Coordinates of C-alpha atoms and ligand atoms in Angstrom, one line a residue:
M1 CA 0.0 0.0 0.0
E2 CA 1.0 3.6 -0.5
K3 CA 0.2 4.7 3.0
S4 CA 3.6 6.1 3.8
R5 CA 3.9 8.0 0.5
P6 CA 1.4 10.8 0.0
S7 CA 1.7 12.1 -3.5
D8 CA 1.9 15.8 -2.6
G9 CA 3.6 17.8 0.1
P10 CA 7.3 17.8 0.8
L11 CA 8.9 14.4 1.5
T12 CA 9.6 13.8 5.2
E13 CA 12.8 12.2 6.5
A14 CA 10.9 9.0 7.3
E15 CA 9.6 8.8 3.7
I16 CA 13.0 9.4 2.3
L17 CA 14.4 6.6 4.6
T18 CA 11.6 4.3 3.4
W19 CA 12.6 4.8 -0.2
L20 CA 16.3 4.3 0.5
T21 CA 15.6 1.0 2.2
E22 CA 12.7 -0.2 -0.1
T23 CA 13.3 -3.8 -1.2
D24 CA 10.3 -4.2 -3.5
A25 CA 11.4 -3.7 -7.1
A26 CA 7.8 -2.9 -8.3
R27 CA 7.5 -0.1 -5.8
L28 CA 10.9 1.3 -6.9
Q29 CA 9.4 1.6 -10.4
G30 CA 6.9 4.0 -8.8
L31 CA 9.8 6.1 -7.4
W32 CA 11.4 6.3 -10.9
A33 CA 8.1 7.2 -12.5
R34 CA 7.4 9.9 -10.0
A35 CA 10.8 11.4 -10.3
D36 CA 10.6 11.4 -14.1
G37 CA 7.1 13.0 -13.9
V38 CA 8.4 15.8 -11.7
R39 CA 11.4 16.3 -14.0
V40 CA 9.2 16.7 -17.1
R41 CA 6.9 19.1 -15.4
H42 CA 9.5 21.3 -13.8
V43 CA 12.6 21.3 -16.1
G44 CA 11.2 19.7 -19.3
D45 CA 12.8 17.2 -21.7
Q46 CA 16.0 19.1 -22.6
V47 CA 19.3 17.8 -21.4
H48 CA 21.8 20.5 -20.7
L49 CA 25.4 19.7 -21.7
R50 CA 28.1 21.2 -19.5
G51 CA 31.7 20.7 -20.8
L52 CA 33.9 19.7 -17.9
V53 CA 37.5 20.9 -17.9
E54 CA 39.7 19.5 -15.1
I55 CA 42.2 22.4 -15.0
S56 CA 44.6 21.3 -12.3
N57 CA 45.2 18.2 -10.2
H58 CA 47.3 19.9 -7.5
C59 CA 45.5 19.9 -4.2
V60 CA 46.3 21.1 -0.6
R61 CA 43.7 18.8 0.9
S62 CA 44.0 15.3 2.2
C63 CA 40.5 14.0 1.6
G64 CA 40.4 10.3 2.5
Y65 CA 38.3 9.4 -0.6
C66 CA 40.1 11.3 -3.3
G67 CA 42.8 10.0 -5.5
I68 CA 44.4 13.4 -6.1
S69 CA 44.7 14.2 -2.4
H70 CA 47.9 16.0 -1.4
H71 CA 49.0 12.7 0.3
N72 CA 49.1 10.7 -2.9
R73 CA 52.8 11.1 -3.8
S74 CA 52.5 8.9 -6.9
V75 CA 50.3 11.4 -8.8
R76 CA 52.0 13.3 -11.6
R77 CA 50.7 16.9 -11.1
Y78 CA 49.6 19.3 -13.9
R79 CA 48.1 22.7 -14.1
M80 CA 46.6 23.9 -17.5
G81 CA 47.7 27.2 -18.9
A82 CA 45.2 30.0 -19.7
G83 CA 45.5 29.3 -23.5
E84 CA 44.7 25.6 -23.1
I85 CA 41.7 26.3 -20.9
L86 CA 40.4 28.8 -23.4
E87 CA 40.9 26.3 -26.2
C88 CA 38.6 23.8 -24.3
A89 CA 36.0 26.6 -23.7
R90 CA 36.0 27.3 -27.5
L91 CA 35.5 23.6 -28.1
A92 CA 32.5 23.6 -25.7
A93 CA 31.0 26.5 -27.6
E94 CA 31.6 24.9 -31.0
L95 CA 29.9 21.7 -29.8
E96 CA 27.0 24.0 -28.7
F97 CA 27.2 23.3 -25.0
G98 CA 25.7 26.0 -22.9
T99 CA 28.2 25.9 -20.1
V100 CA 31.9 25.2 -19.3
V101 CA 32.7 23.8 -15.9
L102 CA 36.2 24.5 -14.6
Q103 CA 37.1 22.0 -11.9
A104 CA 40.3 21.3 -10.0
G105 CA 41.8 20.2 -6.7
E106 CA 42.1 23.0 -4.2
D107 CA 45.1 24.6 -5.8
Y108 CA 46.4 28.0 -4.8
G109 CA 48.7 27.8 -7.8
L110 CA 45.5 28.8 -9.6
T111 CA 45.7 32.3 -8.2
R112 CA 42.8 34.7 -7.8
E113 CA 44.2 36.8 -10.6
F114 CA 44.7 33.9 -13.0
V115 CA 41.2 32.5 -12.6
T116 CA 39.7 36.0 -12.8
Q117 CA 41.4 36.5 -16.2
V118 CA 40.4 33.1 -17.5
V119 CA 36.8 33.7 -16.5
R120 CA 36.8 37.1 -18.0
Q121 CA 38.2 35.8 -21.3
I122 CA 35.7 33.0 -21.6
R123 CA 32.9 35.3 -21.0
A124 CA 34.2 37.8 -23.5
R125 CA 34.9 35.3 -26.3
T126 CA 32.2 32.7 -26.0
P127 CA 28.4 32.7 -25.1
L128 CA 29.1 30.1 -22.4
A129 CA 28.0 30.3 -18.8
V130 CA 30.9 29.6 -16.5
T131 CA 30.7 27.2 -13.5
L132 CA 33.6 26.9 -11.1
S133 CA 34.4 23.9 -8.8
L134 CA 37.7 24.9 -7.3
G135 CA 37.2 23.9 -3.6
E136 CA 37.1 26.1 -0.5
R137 CA 38.6 29.3 -1.6
P138 CA 38.8 32.6 0.4
E139 CA 35.8 34.9 -0.1
E140 CA 38.0 37.5 -1.9
D141 CA 38.8 35.0 -4.6
L142 CA 35.1 33.9 -5.0
E143 CA 34.0 37.6 -5.2
S144 CA 36.6 38.4 -7.8
W145 CA 35.6 35.4 -10.0
R146 CA 31.9 36.4 -9.6
E147 CA 32.7 39.9 -10.7
A148 CA 34.6 38.6 -13.7
G149 CA 31.4 36.8 -14.8
A150 CA 31.4 33.3 -13.2
D151 CA 27.8 32.3 -12.9
R152 CA 27.8 29.1 -10.8
Y153 CA 29.8 27.3 -8.1
L154 CA 29.8 23.6 -7.3
L155 CA 30.9 22.6 -3.8
R156 CA 29.6 19.3 -2.6
F157 CA 29.1 19.1 1.2
E158 CA 29.9 15.3 0.8
T159 CA 27.9 14.4 3.9
S160 CA 25.8 16.3 6.4
D161 CA 27.2 14.2 9.3
P162 CA 29.8 16.4 10.9
G163 CA 31.8 13.6 12.5
L164 CA 31.9 11.6 9.2
Y165 CA 32.8 14.8 7.3
E166 CA 35.8 15.5 9.5
R167 CA 37.0 11.9 9.2
I168 CA 36.9 11.9 5.4
H169 CA 37.7 15.5 4.7
P170 CA 40.2 16.7 7.4
S171 CA 40.5 20.5 7.8
V172 CA 43.6 22.2 6.7
P173 CA 45.3 23.4 10.0
G174 CA 44.0 26.8 11.0
Q175 CA 41.3 26.8 8.4
P176 CA 38.1 25.0 9.6
S177 CA 36.1 23.6 6.8
D178 CA 32.5 24.8 6.8
R179 CA 31.0 24.1 3.3
F180 CA 27.5 25.0 4.4
A181 CA 28.7 28.5 5.4
L182 CA 30.6 28.8 2.2
L183 CA 27.5 27.8 0.1
A184 CA 25.5 30.5 1.9
R185 CA 28.1 33.1 1.1
L186 CA 28.3 32.0 -2.5
R187 CA 24.6 32.5 -2.9
E188 CA 24.8 35.9 -1.3
M189 CA 27.4 36.8 -3.9
G190 CA 24.9 35.9 -6.6
Y191 CA 26.2 32.6 -7.7
E192 CA 23.9 29.7 -8.6
I193 CA 25.0 27.1 -6.1
G194 CA 25.4 23.4 -6.6
S195 CA 26.2 20.8 -4.0
G196 CA 25.8 17.1 -3.4
V197 CA 27.2 14.0 -1.7
M198 CA 28.8 10.7 -2.5
V199 CA 26.6 7.7 -2.0
G200 CA 28.1 4.8 0.1
I201 CA 30.9 6.6 1.8
P202 CA 32.4 4.3 4.4
G203 CA 30.5 5.1 7.6
Q204 CA 27.4 6.6 5.9
S205 CA 24.2 5.3 7.4
Y206 CA 20.8 5.4 5.7
E207 CA 19.7 8.0 8.3
S208 CA 22.5 10.3 7.5
L209 CA 21.9 9.9 3.8
A210 CA 18.2 10.8 4.3
K211 CA 19.3 13.9 6.2
D212 CA 21.6 14.8 3.3
I213 CA 18.7 14.7 0.9
L214 CA 16.6 16.9 3.2
R215 CA 19.5 19.3 3.3
F216 CA 19.3 19.7 -0.5
A217 CA 15.8 21.1 0.0
Q218 CA 16.7 23.3 2.9
L219 CA 19.6 24.8 0.9
D220 CA 17.2 25.2 -2.1
L221 CA 20.1 24.0 -4.3
D222 CA 20.2 25.2 -8.0
M223 CA 22.3 22.1 -8.9
I224 CA 22.7 18.7 -7.2
G225 CA 25.5 16.3 -8.1
V226 CA 25.4 12.8 -6.6
G227 CA 27.5 9.8 -7.5
P228 CA 28.6 6.5 -6.0
F229 CA 31.7 6.5 -3.8
L230 CA 34.4 4.7 -5.9
P231 CA 37.3 3.5 -3.8
H232 CA 40.7 4.6 -5.0
P233 CA 43.4 2.2 -4.0
A234 CA 46.0 4.9 -3.2
T235 CA 43.7 6.5 -0.5
P236 CA 43.0 5.7 3.1
L237 CA 39.5 4.6 2.1
G238 CA 40.7 2.6 -0.8
D239 CA 40.4 -0.9 0.5
F240 CA 36.8 -0.4 1.7
C241 CA 34.5 -3.0 0.2
S242 CA 31.0 -2.0 0.6
T243 CA 29.7 -5.5 0.2
E244 CA 31.0 -6.6 3.6
L245 CA 28.9 -4.0 5.3
A246 CA 27.8 -3.0 8.7
P247 CA 24.1 -3.5 8.7
N248 CA 23.3 0.2 8.4
Q249 CA 26.0 1.1 5.9
V250 CA 24.7 2.5 2.6
P251 CA 26.1 0.5 -0.3
A252 CA 27.9 2.4 -3.0
T253 CA 25.8 0.9 -5.8
E254 CA 24.2 2.0 -9.0
D255 CA 20.7 1.2 -7.6
M256 CA 21.3 3.4 -4.5
T257 CA 22.6 6.2 -6.6
Y258 CA 19.4 6.2 -8.7
R259 CA 17.4 6.4 -5.6
V260 CA 19.3 9.4 -4.4
V261 CA 19.0 11.1 -7.9
A262 CA 15.2 10.4 -7.9
L263 CA 14.7 11.7 -4.4
S264 CA 16.8 14.8 -5.1
R265 CA 14.4 15.5 -8.0
L266 CA 11.4 15.1 -5.7
V267 CA 12.9 17.5 -3.0
C268 CA 14.2 20.0 -5.4
P269 CA 12.0 19.9 -8.5
E270 CA 13.6 22.8 -10.3
A271 CA 17.2 21.8 -9.8
N272 CA 19.6 21.0 -12.5
I273 CA 20.8 17.4 -11.7
P274 CA 23.5 15.7 -13.7
S275 CA 23.6 12.0 -14.5
T276 CA 27.2 11.8 -13.3
T277 CA 30.4 10.2 -14.7
A278 CA 30.8 8.3 -11.5
L279 CA 27.4 6.6 -12.1
A280 CA 28.4 5.9 -15.7
T281 CA 31.6 4.3 -14.4
L282 CA 29.5 1.7 -12.6
N283 CA 27.4 1.0 -15.7
R284 CA 29.0 2.1 -18.9
E285 CA 26.2 0.8 -21.1
T286 CA 23.1 2.4 -19.6
G287 CA 24.1 4.3 -16.4
R288 CA 23.8 7.8 -17.9
E289 CA 20.5 7.0 -19.6
L290 CA 19.0 5.5 -16.5
G291 CA 20.0 8.5 -14.5
L292 CA 18.2 10.7 -17.1
A293 CA 15.1 8.5 -16.8
R294 CA 15.1 8.7 -13.0
G295 CA 15.3 12.4 -12.4
A296 CA 18.5 13.8 -14.0
N297 CA 18.5 16.5 -16.7
V298 CA 22.2 17.3 -17.2
I299 CA 25.2 15.6 -18.7
M300 CA 28.8 16.8 -18.2
P301 CA 30.9 15.5 -21.1
N302 CA 34.6 15.6 -20.3
L303 CA 36.5 18.1 -22.5
T304 CA 39.8 17.9 -20.6
P305 CA 42.7 17.1 -23.0
A306 CA 43.4 13.4 -22.9
P307 CA 46.8 13.4 -21.2
Y308 CA 45.5 15.6 -18.3
R309 CA 42.3 13.7 -18.1
A310 CA 44.1 10.5 -17.2
L311 CA 46.0 12.4 -14.4
Y312 CA 42.8 13.8 -12.9
E313 CA 42.2 10.4 -11.2
I314 CA 39.9 11.2 -8.3
Y315 CA 38.7 7.6 -8.6
P316 CA 39.8 4.8 -10.8
G317 CA 38.4 3.8 -14.2
K318 CA 36.5 7.0 -15.0
A319 CA 34.0 6.2 -17.7
C320 CA 35.2 9.0 -20.0
L321 CA 38.8 7.8 -20.2
S322 CA 38.6 5.7 -23.3
E323 CA 36.7 8.3 -25.4
T324 CA 38.3 11.1 -27.3
V325 CA 36.9 14.5 -26.6
D326 CA 34.8 14.8 -29.8
Q327 CA 33.6 11.2 -29.8
N328 CA 32.5 11.6 -26.3
A329 CA 30.6 14.8 -27.0
Q330 CA 29.0 13.7 -30.3
G331 CA 28.1 10.3 -29.0
I332 CA 26.2 11.8 -26.2
G333 CA 24.3 14.2 -28.5
E334 CA 23.2 11.3 -30.7
R335 CA 22.2 9.1 -27.8
L336 CA 20.2 11.9 -26.3
R337 CA 18.2 12.5 -29.5
S338 CA 17.4 8.8 -29.7
L339 CA 16.0 9.0 -26.2
G340 CA 13.7 11.8 -27.1
R341 CA 15.7 14.1 -24.8
P342 CA 17.1 16.8 -27.0
P343 CA 20.3 18.6 -26.1
G344 CA 19.5 21.8 -24.3
R345 CA 19.9 25.2 -25.9
G346 CA 21.4 28.2 -24.1
P347 CA 23.1 28.3 -20.8
G348 CA 20.6 26.1 -19.0
S349 CA 20.3 28.2 -15.8
R350 CA 17.9 27.1 -13.1
R351 CA 14.4 28.0 -13.9
H352 CA 12.3 29.3 -11.1
A353 CA 8.6 28.6 -10.8
P354 CA 6.5 31.7 -11.1
T355 CA 5.5 32.9 -7.6
Ligands
SAH1 N1 38.4 20.1 -5.2 C1 37.0 20.3 -5.6 C2 36.5 19.4 -6.6 C3 36.6 17.9 -6.2 S1 36.2 16.7 -7.4 C4 36.2 20.2 -4.3 O1 36.6 19.6 -3.3 O2 35.0 20.6 -4.3 C5 34.5 16.7 -7.4 C6 33.8 15.6 -6.5 O3 34.2 14.3 -6.9 C7 34.0 15.7 -5.0 O4 33.2 16.7 -4.4 C8 33.6 14.3 -4.6 O5 32.2 14.3 -4.2 C9 33.8 13.5 -5.8 N2 34.8 12.4 -5.6 C10 36.1 12.6 -5.2 N3 36.6 11.4 -5.0 C11 35.7 10.4 -5.2 C12 35.7 9.0 -5.2 N4 36.7 8.3 -4.8 N5 34.5 8.4 -5.6 C13 33.5 9.1 -6.0 N6 33.4 10.4 -6.0 C14 34.5 11.1 -5.7

């Protein structure tokens, strides 16, 4: 029976928890259908394409999950030059993507001035919206980039459980990490804000994941990125195998990720939600498509030049590694059309419901 799932009104924590632990496949079909219906009504059929450029793999942080953590001495480090980044932005524009996303480790070698100039040039020379995902930078940096024309900022809070967060994302000494405070500041600066979590982080319980999803709604996120935790062997969490789980541990599975995508759509109907590369890494054949059928409306093709792309190894076996830039982008366009989900036109900003 549907007694714990009223069809309108905001989802409660108990309802979210029920969906996360549902074992009946037929009922889950109902969740996918409901998420897809909300997606159609609020953001339509278009799939926005964001060209992802991984501009540096230097990082000052020592996140326990991440392969490019400062502690991983075996990584060959790179930082792209302004000309190379602009070349990638030009390619994104040529491929008719609406947005370029510049992502990196938390790298202070990407100076405030450098990023300011790059953003300014992309905005001057292309019609693209610019999204940044450069970690926890000082407010002065974020303000300068916003003034230069950056439109959006992605900063996943990774988990809303403070104890778990501190274990997997240790603070830099003298600089406490408060991603919620930073997201609030980013919004005040006029950025569209994106956040999200990894699904199945070691130590993540169903209750804490349900709270994460409620947080998405409380933050009124413009963008929500969620993907499975994928252990990287050179990290402290690298030998974690989520099949030998404590009873309440969330598994880092494809199925659980779809549930979180679908629930994210239900709690934030207008958000832009990508079907992520991490998800496609678990299911190269249909992962992206299933994400799109279960609430997602964005794809982020990787436009990083191949030699750098392989070095930006936050987790192993990234789905985009074997594809060349153009194949990747064109392949996605064709696949989308065949699904009846045409590639989006324009920058693909969040749409707000009329009030
Ligand atoms: N330095 C930036 C960008 C990090 S990479 C920042 O900290 O915001 C973007 C996202 O990749 C991270 O926020 C994290 O959620 C995800 N990620 C990192 N390592 C991962 C792993 N091993 N498995 C799955 N996702 C991972």
